[in-house]
Amino acid sequence: MANPAILTVDDDPAVSRAVARDVRRRYGDRYRVVRAESGDAALEALREIKLRGEQVAIMLADYRMPHMNGIQFLEQAMDLFPLARRVLLTAYADTEAAIDAINLVDLDHYLLKPWNPPEEKLYPVVDALLDAWLDTPDSAVPETKVIGHRWSAPSFAVRDFLARNLVPYRWLLADDPEAVRLLSAAGLSADDVPVVVTTDGVSLVKPAEADLAAHVGLSTTPTLDFYDVAVVGAGPAGLGAAVYGASEGLRTVLVEQRATGGQAGQSSRIENYLGFPQGVSGAQLTDRARRQALRFGAELLTTREVVSLECGGTSRLLRFGDGSAIVAHTVVLATGVSYRRLDAPGLAELTGRGVFYGSASTEAPSCKGEEIYIVGGANSAGQAAVYFAGYAERVHILIRGDDLSRSMSRYLIDQIEKVPNIEVHPRTVVVEGHGADHLERLTVCDSRTGNTRTVETSWLFVFIGAEPRTDWLGDEVARDRHGFVLTGPDLLAEGRRPRGWTLPRDPYHLESSIPGVFAAGDVRADSVKRVASAVGEGAMAVSLIHRYLEAQ
């Protein structure tokens, strides 16, 4: 194992050399000093260190760098090495910068330049930080291993579940020598895959998601019988409600059927979310929100399907598919929407075997050098196209309309126009999929001429429609004709309150036709389908919950 690294980043070459020289002189025999002259270069160095399985002890970043300042760099670097100690270098006592750094990146120290003599101003600080880091080293994380077949839908489902729940794993094909050894040691064969070998050596054969979740450290069982607020759905709206509910002292539980993040969690890059000028992946944003909610004391239950909502007095009961239930004063419905299935012959049988709904970013490396097809013209499709273009030979976007301007943000359209291996096909639809054990060809049709053609491809990613996940709600929860939950003023038809409404007041803005049951995010009728608005509605729902509880 290589020595742990101490990374320094400063855009002034002279200062960069000086700080690296002083650090190397004192610690070069025990630590590898890595020097960078920009935030981007430093992040690239950190990624290489991460891929090699090595450690980083301290990161020293100059505050006033162009393009990416020290705080912005440290904020992104935390995702790679969360336990590395963080130091901000500045030329003068910038109190505002220090406060920002403390709030955003949990800064460990704030150093003024110049630091001469280093024996008095630099080394004592670094010594103390190294001692603290050694007390809590970034120990290696044991690997979860997934063994399966390349074109197996169950194997893809396992990998996708782990990836979307941010569980690190290593993927092994069933005929890989290491996979053969693992299967043999467990008394299994290639016919038994997918097999998951957990970090404690347990072999799970074709595991159900609930069983898999329990073995990889995801919580599935509530610790309480009664909560102040139960949030159903852990997309941006649900995570926002959980963060604000728990941070304000409400006993909060967040229930998710599959994985945190929702559709946003599958996005390869979100670039129009406030506060992230360089963009952020859906997985990163989801992970930060999840950790934030847990830090404030919210509970997160995974692989729990809510099948009914029942009301009794001031209590709201959520019943799970296994018959168990939790009870809460209030409920936030944040179940979001799901992608609509593409209705064309041959595609249903190939789902998970070349046909995917959503970005399925785990498949991107396998697309290297190949032609892939994306159906959809909204932001999620555009983000996926830009991401997959970094791997595929060519990315084809198929849309029903004449161009992308109707449903895609301008910044994404501009990006797509600049990527040479992305091609947009207007007025084009998929009419059939072909293949034996996996997708091999697509038949597409030009709706202007009616002409069809067959293209060779093993990859189809579908981003169409927005179907709300509300089938489990009873008739008491009013919905529009598309299934989206009606709230607030939309419930007051001709000035009358909804049928069965028991309170003397009108429903609050995000309140459904059942008092104390709120809706936030994409599941709400006429909501703005953006991550920022979903998070805002989650926070607003908590504010309205306080008003509701105070009146009880």
Coordinates of C-alpha atoms in Angstrom, one line a residue:
M1 CA 0.0 0.0 0.0
A2 CA 1.4 3.4 -1.0
N3 CA 1.9 6.1 1.6
P4 CA -1.2 8.3 2.3
A5 CA -1.3 11.5 0.3
I6 CA -1.2 15.1 1.4
L7 CA -2.6 17.2 -1.5
T8 CA -2.0 20.9 -2.0
V9 CA -3.7 23.1 -4.6
D10 CA -2.9 26.7 -5.4
D11 CA -3.2 28.5 -8.8
D12 CA 0.0 30.5 -8.2
P13 CA 2.9 28.3 -9.4
A14 CA 5.4 29.9 -7.0
V15 CA 3.1 29.5 -4.0
S16 CA 2.1 26.0 -5.1
R17 CA 5.8 24.9 -5.2
A18 CA 6.6 26.6 -1.9
V19 CA 3.8 24.9 0.1
A20 CA 4.5 21.5 -1.5
R21 CA 8.3 22.0 -0.7
D22 CA 7.6 22.8 2.9
V23 CA 5.2 20.0 3.4
R24 CA 7.5 17.5 1.7
R25 CA 10.5 18.5 3.8
R26 CA 8.7 17.6 7.0
Y27 CA 6.5 14.7 5.9
G28 CA 7.9 13.4 2.7
D29 CA 9.3 10.2 4.3
R30 CA 5.8 9.1 5.5
Y31 CA 3.4 10.8 3.1
R32 CA 3.2 11.3 -0.6
V33 CA 2.8 15.0 -1.4
V34 CA 0.6 15.7 -4.5
R35 CA 0.7 19.2 -6.0
A36 CA -2.0 20.7 -8.3
E37 CA -2.4 24.2 -9.7
S38 CA -6.2 24.2 -10.2
G39 CA -9.3 22.7 -8.6
D40 CA -10.0 20.6 -11.7
A41 CA -6.5 19.2 -11.7
A42 CA -6.7 18.4 -8.0
L43 CA -10.0 16.6 -8.4
E44 CA -8.6 14.5 -11.2
A45 CA -5.7 13.6 -9.0
L46 CA -8.0 12.6 -6.2
R47 CA -10.1 10.4 -8.5
E48 CA -6.9 8.6 -9.6
I49 CA -5.9 8.1 -5.9
K50 CA -9.4 6.8 -5.2
L51 CA -9.3 4.3 -8.1
R52 CA -6.0 3.0 -6.8
G53 CA -7.5 2.3 -3.4
E54 CA -5.1 4.7 -1.7
Q55 CA -5.8 7.3 1.1
V56 CA -5.7 11.0 1.4
A57 CA -4.8 12.5 4.9
I58 CA -5.0 16.2 4.3
M59 CA -6.1 18.6 1.6
L60 CA -4.8 22.2 1.6
A61 CA -6.6 24.5 -0.9
D62 CA -6.1 28.1 -1.7
Y63 CA -9.3 30.1 -1.3
R64 CA -8.9 32.6 -4.1
M65 CA -8.5 30.4 -7.2
P66 CA -10.3 31.3 -10.5
H67 CA -12.9 29.0 -12.0
M68 CA -13.1 27.0 -8.8
N69 CA -12.2 28.5 -5.4
G70 CA -10.9 26.6 -2.4
I71 CA -14.4 26.1 -0.8
Q72 CA -15.9 24.8 -4.0
F73 CA -13.0 22.4 -4.5
L74 CA -13.1 21.1 -0.9
E75 CA -16.9 20.6 -1.2
Q76 CA -16.5 18.3 -4.2
A77 CA -13.4 16.6 -2.7
M78 CA -15.4 15.6 0.4
D79 CA -17.4 13.2 -1.8
L80 CA -14.2 11.3 -2.7
F81 CA -12.4 11.4 0.7
P82 CA -14.9 12.5 3.4
L83 CA -12.4 11.7 6.3
A84 CA -9.5 13.7 4.9
R85 CA -8.7 16.8 6.9
R86 CA -9.4 20.1 5.2
V87 CA -7.4 23.3 5.3
L88 CA -8.1 26.6 3.6
L89 CA -5.2 28.9 2.6
T90 CA -5.8 32.6 2.3
A91 CA -3.7 35.7 1.9
Y92 CA -5.6 37.6 4.7
A93 CA -8.1 37.1 7.4
D94 CA -11.2 36.7 5.3
T95 CA -13.8 36.0 8.0
E96 CA -16.7 35.5 5.5
A97 CA -14.7 32.8 3.6
A98 CA -13.9 31.0 6.9
I99 CA -17.6 31.0 7.9
D100 CA -18.6 29.7 4.5
A101 CA -16.0 27.0 4.6
I102 CA -17.0 25.9 8.1
N103 CA -20.6 25.6 7.1
L104 CA -20.1 24.0 3.7
V105 CA -17.1 21.7 4.1
D106 CA -16.7 21.3 7.9
L107 CA -13.3 23.1 7.7
D108 CA -10.6 21.8 10.1
H109 CA -8.3 24.8 9.9
Y110 CA -7.8 28.2 8.3
L111 CA -4.2 29.2 7.4
L112 CA -2.9 32.7 6.5
K113 CA -0.3 33.1 3.8
P114 CA 2.6 33.5 4.1
W115 CA 3.2 30.8 6.7
N116 CA 6.8 31.6 7.4
P117 CA 8.4 30.3 9.4
P118 CA 6.7 26.9 8.8
E119 CA 8.1 25.5 12.0
E120 CA 5.8 27.9 13.9
K121 CA 2.8 28.5 11.6
L122 CA 2.5 25.4 9.4
Y123 CA 3.9 22.3 10.9
P124 CA 2.1 22.5 14.3
V125 CA -1.2 22.7 12.4
V126 CA -0.4 19.8 10.1
D127 CA 1.0 17.7 12.9
A128 CA -2.3 18.1 14.9
L129 CA -4.4 17.3 11.8
L130 CA -2.4 14.2 10.9
D131 CA -2.7 12.9 14.5
A132 CA -6.5 13.4 14.3
W133 CA -6.6 11.7 10.9
L134 CA -4.6 8.7 12.1
D135 CA -7.1 8.3 15.0
T136 CA -9.9 7.9 12.5
P137 CA -8.2 6.6 9.3
D138 CA -10.1 6.2 6.1
S139 CA -9.9 2.4 6.3
A140 CA -10.5 0.3 3.2
V141 CA -14.2 -0.6 2.6
P142 CA -14.8 -4.4 2.1
E143 CA -16.3 -5.1 -1.2
T144 CA -19.7 -6.4 -2.0
K145 CA -19.5 -8.6 -5.1
V146 CA -22.2 -9.2 -7.6
I147 CA -21.9 -12.3 -9.9
G148 CA -24.2 -12.5 -12.9
H149 CA -24.6 -12.8 -16.7
R150 CA -24.1 -9.9 -19.0
W151 CA -27.6 -9.9 -20.6
S152 CA -29.5 -11.0 -17.5
A153 CA -32.4 -8.8 -16.4
P154 CA -32.3 -10.1 -12.8
S155 CA -28.5 -9.4 -12.7
F156 CA -29.1 -5.9 -14.0
A157 CA -31.9 -5.4 -11.4
V158 CA -29.5 -6.3 -8.5
R159 CA -26.7 -4.0 -9.8
D160 CA -29.2 -1.1 -10.4
F161 CA -30.6 -1.5 -6.9
L162 CA -27.2 -1.3 -5.3
A163 CA -26.0 1.5 -7.5
R164 CA -29.1 3.6 -6.9
N165 CA -28.8 3.0 -3.1
L166 CA -25.1 4.1 -3.3
V167 CA -23.9 0.7 -2.1
P168 CA -20.4 0.1 -3.6
Y169 CA -20.0 -3.2 -5.3
R170 CA -17.8 -5.1 -7.8
W171 CA -19.4 -6.7 -10.8
L172 CA -18.1 -10.1 -12.0
L173 CA -19.3 -12.1 -15.0
A174 CA -20.1 -15.6 -14.1
D175 CA -17.3 -17.0 -16.2
D176 CA -14.6 -14.8 -14.6
P177 CA -12.0 -16.9 -12.8
E178 CA -12.6 -15.0 -9.5
A179 CA -16.4 -15.5 -9.9
V180 CA -15.9 -19.2 -10.6
R181 CA -13.8 -19.5 -7.4
L182 CA -16.4 -17.6 -5.3
L183 CA -19.3 -19.7 -6.7
S184 CA -17.4 -22.9 -6.0
A185 CA -16.6 -21.9 -2.5
A186 CA -20.3 -21.2 -1.8
G187 CA -21.3 -24.5 -3.4
L188 CA -23.0 -22.8 -6.3
S189 CA -22.8 -22.7 -10.1
A190 CA -23.3 -20.2 -12.9
D191 CA -26.9 -21.4 -13.1
D192 CA -27.6 -19.9 -9.7
V193 CA -26.8 -16.3 -10.6
P194 CA -27.3 -13.5 -9.8
V195 CA -25.4 -14.1 -6.6
V196 CA -24.4 -11.4 -4.2
V197 CA -21.5 -12.0 -1.8
T198 CA -21.7 -9.5 1.0
T199 CA -18.8 -8.0 2.9
D200 CA -19.2 -10.5 5.7
G201 CA -19.0 -13.4 3.3
V202 CA -22.8 -14.3 3.1
S203 CA -23.8 -15.5 -0.4
L204 CA -27.3 -14.4 -1.5
V205 CA -28.8 -16.3 -4.4
K206 CA -31.2 -14.4 -6.6
P207 CA -32.1 -12.1 -3.6
A208 CA -35.3 -10.2 -3.3
E209 CA -34.7 -6.4 -2.8
A210 CA -35.8 -6.5 0.8
D211 CA -33.4 -9.4 1.6
L212 CA -30.6 -7.7 -0.2
A213 CA -31.2 -4.4 1.5
A214 CA -31.1 -6.0 5.0
H215 CA -27.7 -7.6 4.2
V216 CA -26.0 -4.6 2.8
G217 CA -26.8 -2.3 5.7
L218 CA -30.0 -0.5 4.5
S219 CA -32.6 0.0 7.2
T220 CA -35.9 -1.7 6.5
T221 CA -37.6 -1.8 10.0
P222 CA -39.0 1.3 11.8
T223 CA -37.8 1.9 15.3
L224 CA -41.0 3.7 16.5
D225 CA -44.7 2.9 16.3
F226 CA -45.7 6.5 16.0
Y227 CA -44.2 9.5 14.2
D228 CA -45.0 13.2 13.8
V229 CA -44.6 13.0 10.0
A230 CA -44.3 10.0 7.7
V231 CA -42.9 10.9 4.2
V232 CA -43.7 8.4 1.4
G233 CA -41.1 8.6 -1.4
A234 CA -37.4 9.6 -1.1
G235 CA -37.0 11.7 -4.2
P236 CA -36.0 15.4 -3.9
A237 CA -39.4 16.4 -2.4
G238 CA -39.3 13.6 0.1
L239 CA -35.7 14.2 1.1
G240 CA -36.5 17.9 1.4
A241 CA -39.4 17.1 3.7
A242 CA -37.3 14.7 5.8
V243 CA -34.4 17.2 6.2
Y244 CA -36.6 20.0 7.3
G245 CA -39.0 17.9 9.4
A246 CA -36.2 16.2 11.3
S247 CA -34.1 19.4 11.7
E248 CA -37.1 21.1 13.3
G249 CA -37.5 18.4 15.9
L250 CA -40.4 16.4 14.3
R251 CA -40.2 12.6 14.6
T252 CA -39.7 11.9 11.0
V253 CA -39.7 8.7 9.0
L254 CA -38.9 8.5 5.2
V255 CA -40.3 5.4 3.4
E256 CA -39.0 4.4 0.0
Q257 CA -40.0 1.4 -2.0
R258 CA -36.8 1.1 -4.0
A259 CA -34.0 3.7 -3.8
T260 CA -33.4 7.3 -2.6
G261 CA -33.3 10.0 -5.2
G262 CA -36.2 9.1 -7.5
Q263 CA -35.7 10.1 -11.1
A264 CA -33.4 12.9 -10.1
G265 CA -31.1 10.3 -8.4
Q266 CA -30.6 8.7 -11.8
S267 CA -29.5 11.8 -13.5
S268 CA -25.8 11.9 -14.6
R269 CA -25.5 15.6 -14.3
I270 CA -27.9 18.3 -13.0
E271 CA -26.5 21.7 -14.0
N272 CA -29.4 24.1 -13.2
Y273 CA -29.8 23.4 -9.5
L274 CA -29.1 26.4 -7.3
G275 CA -25.7 26.5 -5.7
F276 CA -23.9 24.0 -8.0
P277 CA -22.3 26.1 -10.8
Q278 CA -20.3 23.1 -12.0
G279 CA -23.3 20.8 -11.9
V280 CA -23.8 17.8 -9.6
S281 CA -24.8 14.3 -10.4
G282 CA -28.1 13.0 -9.1
A283 CA -26.3 10.4 -7.0
Q284 CA -24.1 13.0 -5.3
L285 CA -27.1 15.3 -4.6
T286 CA -29.1 12.3 -3.3
D287 CA -26.3 11.1 -1.1
R288 CA -25.7 14.5 0.5
A289 CA -29.5 15.0 1.2
R290 CA -29.8 11.4 2.6
R291 CA -26.8 12.0 4.9
Q292 CA -28.2 15.3 5.9
A293 CA -31.6 13.8 6.8
L294 CA -30.0 11.0 8.8
R295 CA -27.7 13.5 10.7
F296 CA -30.8 15.4 11.8
G297 CA -32.4 12.2 13.1
A298 CA -34.8 11.1 10.4
E299 CA -35.3 7.4 9.8
L300 CA -35.0 6.1 6.3
L301 CA -36.7 2.8 5.4
T302 CA -35.8 1.2 2.1
T303 CA -37.7 -1.5 0.2
R304 CA -40.9 -0.8 2.0
E305 CA -44.0 -0.6 -0.3
V306 CA -46.9 1.4 1.1
V307 CA -50.1 -0.2 -0.1
S308 CA -52.8 1.8 1.7
L309 CA -53.4 5.0 3.7
E310 CA -56.0 4.8 6.5
C311 CA -57.3 7.5 8.7
G312 CA -58.6 7.3 12.3
G313 CA -59.2 10.5 14.2
T314 CA -56.1 12.6 14.1
S315 CA -53.9 9.6 13.2
R316 CA -52.8 8.5 9.7
L317 CA -51.8 4.9 9.2
L318 CA -49.6 3.7 6.4
R319 CA -49.9 -0.1 5.8
F320 CA -47.0 -2.0 4.1
G321 CA -47.2 -4.9 1.7
D322 CA -46.2 -7.4 4.4
G323 CA -49.2 -6.3 6.6
S324 CA -47.2 -4.2 9.1
A325 CA -47.8 -0.5 9.5
I326 CA -46.7 2.8 10.9
V327 CA -48.8 5.5 12.4
A328 CA -48.2 9.3 12.2
H329 CA -49.9 12.6 12.9
T330 CA -49.3 13.7 9.3
V331 CA -48.2 12.2 6.0
V332 CA -46.3 13.8 3.0
L333 CA -47.0 12.1 -0.3
A334 CA -43.8 12.5 -2.4
T335 CA -43.9 9.4 -4.5
G336 CA -43.0 11.3 -7.7
V337 CA -43.6 9.8 -11.2
S338 CA -42.3 6.9 -13.1
Y339 CA -41.3 6.6 -16.8
R340 CA -44.0 5.3 -19.0
R341 CA -43.4 2.0 -20.8
L342 CA -42.8 2.2 -24.5
D343 CA -45.6 0.3 -26.1
A344 CA -43.9 -1.5 -29.1
P345 CA -43.6 -5.2 -29.9
G346 CA -40.6 -7.0 -28.6
L347 CA -39.5 -4.4 -26.0
A348 CA -41.2 -5.8 -22.9
E349 CA -39.3 -9.1 -23.2
L350 CA -36.0 -7.3 -23.6
T351 CA -36.4 -5.0 -20.6
G352 CA -33.2 -5.1 -18.5
R353 CA -31.5 -6.9 -21.5
G354 CA -30.7 -3.9 -23.6
V355 CA -33.9 -1.9 -23.0
F356 CA -33.8 0.3 -20.0
Y357 CA -36.1 2.9 -18.4
G358 CA -34.1 5.8 -17.0
S359 CA -30.4 6.4 -17.4
A360 CA -29.1 3.1 -16.1
S361 CA -25.7 4.7 -15.6
T362 CA -24.2 1.4 -14.5
E363 CA -24.4 0.4 -18.2
A364 CA -22.4 3.3 -19.6
P365 CA -18.9 1.7 -19.6
S366 CA -20.4 -1.3 -21.5
C367 CA -21.6 1.1 -24.2
K368 CA -18.1 2.1 -25.2
G369 CA -17.7 2.3 -28.9
E370 CA -21.3 1.4 -29.7
E371 CA -24.4 3.1 -31.1
I372 CA -27.1 3.8 -28.5
Y373 CA -30.6 5.1 -28.8
I374 CA -32.5 7.4 -26.4
V375 CA -36.2 8.0 -26.6
G376 CA -37.5 11.3 -25.1
G377 CA -37.0 15.0 -25.4
A378 CA -37.1 16.3 -21.8
N379 CA -34.1 17.2 -19.5
S380 CA -33.6 13.7 -18.2
A381 CA -33.1 12.4 -21.8
G382 CA -30.8 15.3 -22.6
Q383 CA -28.7 14.8 -19.5
A384 CA -28.4 11.1 -20.3
A385 CA -27.4 11.8 -23.9
V386 CA -24.5 14.1 -22.9
Y387 CA -23.4 11.5 -20.3
F388 CA -23.5 8.5 -22.6
A389 CA -21.8 10.5 -25.4
G390 CA -18.6 10.2 -23.4
Y391 CA -18.7 6.4 -23.9
A392 CA -20.7 5.6 -27.0
E393 CA -19.5 5.9 -30.6
R394 CA -22.8 7.8 -31.4
V395 CA -25.9 8.7 -29.4
H396 CA -29.2 9.0 -31.3
I397 CA -32.1 10.9 -29.6
L398 CA -35.5 10.0 -31.0
I399 CA -38.3 12.6 -30.4
R400 CA -41.9 12.9 -31.6
G401 CA -41.7 16.6 -32.1
D402 CA -39.9 18.8 -34.6
D403 CA -37.1 19.8 -32.2
L404 CA -36.0 19.8 -28.5
S405 CA -37.1 23.3 -27.6
R406 CA -40.6 22.3 -26.5
S407 CA -39.6 20.3 -23.4
M408 CA -35.8 20.7 -22.9
S409 CA -33.9 23.5 -21.1
R410 CA -31.9 25.8 -23.3
Y411 CA -28.6 25.1 -21.6
L412 CA -29.0 21.4 -22.4
I413 CA -29.9 22.0 -26.1
D414 CA -26.8 24.2 -26.4
Q415 CA -24.7 21.4 -24.9
I416 CA -26.1 18.8 -27.2
E417 CA -25.5 20.9 -30.3
K418 CA -21.8 21.1 -29.4
V419 CA -21.4 17.3 -28.9
P420 CA -20.4 15.9 -32.3
N421 CA -21.5 12.3 -31.6
I422 CA -25.0 13.2 -30.6
E423 CA -27.6 13.1 -33.4
V424 CA -31.3 14.2 -32.9
H425 CA -34.0 12.5 -35.0
P426 CA -37.2 14.5 -35.0
R427 CA -40.6 12.9 -35.7
T428 CA -39.1 9.5 -35.1
V429 CA -40.6 6.7 -33.0
V430 CA -39.6 3.1 -32.1
V431 CA -42.1 0.6 -33.6
E432 CA -40.4 -2.7 -32.7
G433 CA -37.5 -4.3 -30.9
H434 CA -35.7 -7.4 -32.0
G435 CA -33.3 -9.8 -30.3
A436 CA -32.9 -13.3 -28.8
D437 CA -31.2 -13.1 -25.4
H438 CA -30.7 -9.3 -25.6
L439 CA -31.7 -6.3 -27.8
E440 CA -30.0 -6.6 -31.2
R441 CA -32.0 -4.3 -33.6
L442 CA -34.7 -1.6 -33.5
T443 CA -37.2 -0.7 -36.1
V444 CA -37.9 3.0 -36.2
C445 CA -40.4 5.0 -38.2
D446 CA -40.3 8.6 -39.6
S447 CA -43.8 9.8 -38.7
R448 CA -43.6 12.5 -41.5
T449 CA -43.2 10.0 -44.3
G450 CA -44.3 6.7 -42.7
N451 CA -41.0 5.1 -43.8
T452 CA -39.4 2.6 -41.5
R453 CA -35.8 1.4 -41.2
T454 CA -34.0 -1.1 -39.0
V455 CA -30.9 -0.1 -37.0
E456 CA -28.4 -2.3 -35.3
T457 CA -28.1 -1.6 -31.6
S458 CA -27.9 -3.3 -28.2
W459 CA -28.9 -0.2 -26.2
L460 CA -32.2 1.6 -25.8
F461 CA -32.9 4.0 -23.0
V462 CA -36.4 5.3 -22.6
F463 CA -37.4 8.7 -20.9
I464 CA -41.0 9.3 -21.8
G465 CA -44.2 10.2 -19.9
A466 CA -44.7 10.9 -16.3
E467 CA -47.1 8.5 -14.6
P468 CA -47.8 9.3 -10.9
R469 CA -47.4 6.6 -8.4
T470 CA -50.8 6.9 -6.7
D471 CA -52.6 3.7 -7.5
W472 CA -52.4 2.7 -3.8
L473 CA -54.3 5.7 -2.6
G474 CA -58.0 5.3 -1.8
D475 CA -60.8 7.3 -3.2
E476 CA -60.6 9.7 -0.2
V477 CA -57.5 11.3 -1.8
A478 CA -58.8 13.4 -4.7
R479 CA -56.8 13.2 -7.9
D480 CA -57.1 14.6 -11.4
R481 CA -57.8 12.5 -14.4
H482 CA -54.2 11.6 -14.8
G483 CA -53.8 10.4 -11.2
F484 CA -51.9 13.4 -9.8
V485 CA -52.9 14.5 -6.3
L486 CA -55.1 17.6 -6.0
T487 CA -54.2 20.1 -3.2
G488 CA -55.1 23.4 -1.8
P489 CA -57.1 25.7 -4.0
D490 CA -57.5 23.0 -6.7
L491 CA -59.8 21.2 -4.2
L492 CA -62.2 24.1 -3.9
A493 CA -64.5 23.4 -6.8
E494 CA -66.9 26.3 -7.2
G495 CA -65.9 27.5 -3.8
R496 CA -66.9 24.2 -2.0
R497 CA -64.6 22.2 0.2
P498 CA -63.9 18.6 -0.9
R499 CA -66.4 15.9 0.0
G500 CA -65.6 14.5 3.5
W501 CA -63.5 17.5 4.6
T502 CA -64.0 17.7 8.4
L503 CA -62.3 21.0 9.3
P504 CA -63.8 24.5 9.4
R505 CA -60.9 25.9 7.4
D506 CA -60.0 25.5 3.7
P507 CA -57.2 23.0 2.8
Y508 CA -53.7 24.5 3.1
H509 CA -51.8 25.0 -0.2
L510 CA -50.1 21.6 -0.3
E511 CA -52.8 19.7 1.7
S512 CA -54.8 17.0 0.0
S513 CA -58.5 16.2 0.4
I514 CA -57.6 14.4 3.7
P515 CA -56.6 16.8 6.5
G516 CA -53.0 16.3 7.6
V517 CA -52.0 14.5 4.4
F518 CA -49.9 16.7 2.1
A519 CA -48.4 16.3 -1.4
A520 CA -45.1 17.6 -2.6
G521 CA -43.1 17.4 -5.8
D522 CA -44.0 15.7 -9.1
V523 CA -46.9 13.7 -7.7
R524 CA -48.9 16.9 -7.0
A525 CA -51.2 18.1 -9.8
D526 CA -49.8 21.1 -11.8
S527 CA -46.4 21.0 -10.0
V528 CA -43.3 22.4 -11.7
K529 CA -41.3 19.4 -12.7
R530 CA -37.9 20.6 -11.5
V531 CA -35.6 19.4 -8.7
A532 CA -35.5 22.8 -7.0
S533 CA -39.2 23.2 -6.9
A534 CA -39.7 19.6 -5.5
V535 CA -37.2 20.3 -2.7
G536 CA -39.0 23.6 -2.0
E537 CA -42.4 22.0 -1.8
G538 CA -40.9 19.4 0.6
A539 CA -39.8 22.2 2.9
M540 CA -43.0 24.1 2.5
A541 CA -45.0 20.9 3.5
V542 CA -43.2 20.8 6.8
S543 CA -44.1 24.5 7.5
L544 CA -47.7 23.7 6.8
I545 CA -47.5 20.6 9.0
H546 CA -46.4 22.8 11.9
R547 CA -49.5 24.9 11.4
Y548 CA -51.7 21.8 11.2
L549 CA -50.2 20.3 14.4
E550 CA -50.5 23.5 16.3
A551 CA -54.2 23.6 15.6
Q552 CA -54.9 20.1 16.8

